[in-house]
């Protein structure tokens, strides 16, 4: 069964430093998608970055990059040059297949606190 | 604003009452999802629509829950005879996909059952 594991309940980082949020996944399907979302205290889930299982290169979106290590089944989020506004919950999620199953499975999240 | 819109943002109801939430997806998004998020957890899938067809339902969606997307545009989620365990954030997402555009979330409806 598909599963997402986020082992860091909380993280601190100094402003302007880089931080890595860990995510490992488990699936037997060769085709899948991996997502990261940010959830501020307001509750909205903000899409950050996507990685397809067949994508050859690691995804990047501005200050966000996804360190995709397929053999290790890990999809860590790297935030460069942290800002105070990055303080939020971060969720890793996975979708198996290419459309037969469309649901996302989420991890339990990592609470990031950026310190000035 | 062209994002996913959910109403109401907050709902407090007495146990046993019925409640209905509305989700307006991003225009032209054929996929629409409902998720439930309880405190300290990630969102859990409830149901999925492709256009007006409800293609997938979680076993979390008990008989008291029903969701519709009558014309393939907005969707409603109704909970009948609410229980205290229904207290949660209800999130709607829409998208086209699969890929980076397959799930954009709204701000959610926070339900409190007293």
Coordinates of C-alpha atoms in Angstrom, one line a residue:
Chain A
X1 CA 0.0 0.0 0.0
X2 CA 1.2 3.5 -0.8
X3 CA 2.6 5.4 2.2
X4 CA 4.3 8.8 2.8
X5 CA 6.6 9.2 5.8
X6 CA 7.8 12.5 7.1
X7 CA 10.0 11.8 10.1
X8 CA 10.6 15.4 11.2
X9 CA 7.7 16.8 13.3
X10 CA 9.4 20.2 13.6
X11 CA 12.4 22.0 12.3
X12 CA 14.1 25.3 13.1
X13 CA 16.2 27.3 10.5
X14 CA 17.8 30.6 10.6
X15 CA 16.6 33.2 8.2
X16 CA 18.6 33.2 4.9
X17 CA 19.9 29.6 5.5
X18 CA 18.8 26.6 3.5
X19 CA 16.7 23.8 5.0
X20 CA 15.9 20.3 3.9
X21 CA 12.6 18.7 4.8
X22 CA 12.6 14.9 4.5
X23 CA 10.0 12.7 2.8
X24 CA 10.1 9.0 1.9
X25 CA 7.5 7.1 0.1
X26 CA 6.4 3.6 -0.6
X27 CA 4.8 2.3 -3.7
X28 CA 4.9 -0.6 -6.0
X29 CA 3.6 1.4 -9.0
X30 CA 6.3 2.5 -11.4
X31 CA 4.3 5.5 -12.3
X32 CA 3.6 8.1 -9.6
X33 CA 3.7 11.8 -8.8
X34 CA 5.2 13.5 -5.8
X35 CA 4.0 16.8 -4.4
X36 CA 4.9 19.3 -1.7
X37 CA 2.4 21.7 -0.2
X38 CA 2.8 24.5 2.3
X39 CA 0.0 25.1 4.9
X40 CA 0.2 28.4 6.8
X41 CA -1.8 28.9 9.9
X42 CA -4.7 30.2 7.7
X43 CA -5.3 26.6 6.6
X44 CA -4.9 26.9 2.8
X45 CA -2.8 24.2 1.2
X46 CA -0.4 26.0 -1.2
X47 CA 1.1 23.9 -4.0
X48 CA 4.9 24.3 -4.1
X49 CA 6.5 21.7 -6.4
X50 CA 5.8 18.5 -8.4
X51 CA 8.0 15.6 -9.4
X52 CA 6.9 12.8 -11.8
X53 CA 8.4 9.4 -11.4
X54 CA 9.7 9.4 -14.9
X55 CA 11.2 12.9 -14.7
X56 CA 14.9 12.7 -15.3
X57 CA 15.8 15.9 -13.6
X58 CA 15.0 17.2 -10.1
X59 CA 12.1 19.7 -10.1
X60 CA 12.8 23.3 -9.2
X61 CA 10.5 26.2 -8.6
X62 CA 12.2 29.4 -7.5
X63 CA 13.7 28.8 -4.0
X64 CA 12.2 25.3 -3.8
X65 CA 13.9 22.3 -5.2
X66 CA 13.0 18.6 -4.9
X67 CA 15.9 16.2 -4.2
X68 CA 14.4 13.1 -5.9
X69 CA 16.3 9.9 -5.2
X70 CA 14.2 7.2 -6.8
X71 CA 16.2 4.2 -5.7
X72 CA 16.0 5.3 -2.1
X73 CA 12.3 6.4 -2.5
X74 CA 13.0 9.8 -1.1
X75 CA 11.7 13.2 -2.3
X76 CA 13.2 15.8 0.0
X77 CA 12.2 19.4 -0.3
X78 CA 15.0 21.9 -0.2
X79 CA 14.2 25.6 0.6
X80 CA 17.1 27.9 -0.1
X81 CA 17.5 31.3 1.5
X82 CA 14.7 30.8 4.1
X83 CA 12.4 33.7 4.8
X84 CA 10.3 34.5 7.8
X85 CA 7.2 33.9 5.6
X86 CA 8.3 30.3 5.1
X87 CA 7.2 29.4 8.6
X88 CA 4.4 26.9 8.1
X89 CA 3.5 23.2 8.0
X90 CA 4.9 21.4 5.0
X91 CA 3.2 18.3 3.6
X92 CA 4.6 15.7 1.2
X93 CA 2.1 13.8 -0.9
X94 CA 2.0 11.1 -3.5
X95 CA -0.4 10.0 -6.3
X96 CA 0.0 6.5 -7.7
X97 CA -0.6 5.7 -11.3
X98 CA -1.6 8.0 -14.2
X99 CA -5.3 8.5 -13.5
X100 CA -6.8 5.2 -12.4
X101 CA -6.4 6.4 -8.8
X102 CA -6.4 10.1 -8.4
X103 CA -6.3 10.6 -4.7
X104 CA -3.2 12.1 -3.0
X105 CA -1.8 10.4 0.0
X106 CA -0.3 12.8 2.5
X107 CA 2.3 12.5 5.2
X108 CA 1.9 13.9 8.7
X109 CA 3.8 17.1 7.9
X110 CA 6.8 19.0 9.2
X111 CA 6.3 22.3 11.1
X112 CA 9.0 24.7 9.9
X113 CA 9.9 27.7 12.1
X114 CA 12.2 30.3 10.5
X115 CA 14.1 32.3 13.1
X116 CA 15.4 35.9 12.5
Chain B
X1 CA -9.6 35.9 -8.0
X2 CA -9.2 32.7 -10.0
X3 CA -8.3 30.3 -7.2
X4 CA -10.5 27.5 -5.6
X5 CA -13.2 29.1 -3.5
X6 CA -14.8 27.4 -0.5
X7 CA -17.8 28.6 1.6
X8 CA -18.3 29.0 4.4
X9 CA -14.8 29.4 5.8
X10 CA -16.0 28.4 9.3
X11 CA -19.1 26.5 10.5
X12 CA -20.2 25.8 14.0
X13 CA -23.1 23.4 14.3
X14 CA -24.9 21.4 17.0
X15 CA -24.6 17.7 17.0
X16 CA -27.3 16.1 14.9
X17 CA -27.7 19.0 12.5
X18 CA -27.0 18.8 8.8
X19 CA -24.4 21.0 7.2
X20 CA -23.5 21.7 3.5
X21 CA -20.3 23.1 2.2
X22 CA -19.7 24.5 -1.3
X23 CA -16.6 24.5 -3.5
X24 CA -16.1 26.5 -6.6
X25 CA -13.1 25.1 -8.5
X26 CA -10.8 27.0 -10.8
X27 CA -12.6 27.6 -14.1
X28 CA -12.3 24.7 -16.6
X29 CA -10.7 22.3 -14.1
X30 CA -12.4 19.0 -14.7
X31 CA -11.0 17.3 -11.6
X32 CA -12.4 18.1 -8.2
X33 CA -11.5 16.5 -4.9
X34 CA -12.7 16.7 -1.3
X35 CA -10.3 16.0 1.6
X36 CA -10.7 16.0 5.4
X37 CA -8.0 17.2 7.7
X38 CA -8.0 16.6 11.5
X39 CA -5.7 18.3 13.9
X40 CA -2.1 17.3 13.6
X41 CA -2.7 15.1 10.5
X42 CA -2.3 15.5 6.8
X43 CA -5.4 15.7 4.6
X44 CA -7.3 12.4 3.9
X45 CA -9.0 11.8 0.7
X46 CA -12.8 11.7 0.7
X47 CA -14.0 11.7 -2.9
X48 CA -13.1 12.6 -6.5
X49 CA -15.1 13.9 -9.4
X50 CA -14.1 14.1 -13.0
X51 CA -16.5 16.6 -14.5
X52 CA -19.9 15.7 -13.0
X53 CA -19.1 12.0 -12.4
X54 CA -18.1 10.9 -9.0
X55 CA -15.4 8.3 -9.8
X56 CA -14.0 7.5 -6.4
X57 CA -15.1 7.5 -2.8
X58 CA -13.1 6.7 0.3
X59 CA -14.5 4.4 2.9
X60 CA -14.2 7.5 5.2
X61 CA -17.3 8.8 3.3
X62 CA -19.9 7.2 5.5
X63 CA -23.6 7.1 4.6
X64 CA -24.0 10.4 6.4
X65 CA -21.8 12.1 3.8
X66 CA -22.8 12.9 0.3
X67 CA -21.1 14.9 -2.4
X68 CA -22.4 16.3 -5.7
X69 CA -21.1 18.1 -8.7
X70 CA -24.3 18.5 -10.7
X71 CA -23.0 20.4 -13.8
X72 CA -19.4 19.7 -13.6
X73 CA -18.7 23.1 -12.1
X74 CA -19.2 23.7 -8.4
X75 CA -19.5 20.9 -5.8
X76 CA -21.3 20.5 -2.5
X77 CA -20.4 18.3 0.4
X78 CA -23.3 17.5 2.8
X79 CA -23.0 15.9 6.2
X80 CA -26.2 14.7 7.8
X81 CA -26.7 14.2 11.5
X82 CA -23.3 15.6 12.4
X83 CA -21.2 14.0 15.1
X84 CA -18.4 15.5 17.2
X85 CA -16.0 13.3 15.3
X86 CA -16.9 15.2 12.1
X87 CA -15.1 18.3 13.5
X88 CA -12.3 18.9 11.0
X89 CA -11.1 21.1 8.1
X90 CA -12.7 20.1 4.9
X91 CA -10.6 20.9 1.9
X92 CA -11.5 21.1 -1.8
X93 CA -9.0 20.9 -4.6
X94 CA -9.4 21.2 -8.4
X95 CA -7.0 20.5 -11.2
X96 CA -6.2 19.1 -14.6
X97 CA -3.7 16.4 -14.9
X98 CA -1.9 14.3 -14.1
X99 CA 1.1 16.5 -13.2
X100 CA 1.9 19.7 -11.6
X101 CA -1.6 21.1 -12.2
X102 CA -3.6 18.3 -10.9
X103 CA -4.5 19.5 -7.4
X104 CA -4.9 23.2 -6.3
X105 CA -6.5 23.6 -2.9
X106 CA -9.0 26.1 -1.5
X107 CA -8.8 27.7 1.9
X108 CA -11.0 25.0 3.4
X109 CA -14.1 25.0 5.6
X110 CA -13.4 24.5 9.3
X111 CA -16.3 22.6 10.9
X112 CA -16.8 22.5 14.6
X113 CA -19.6 20.2 16.0
X114 CA -20.6 21.1 19.5

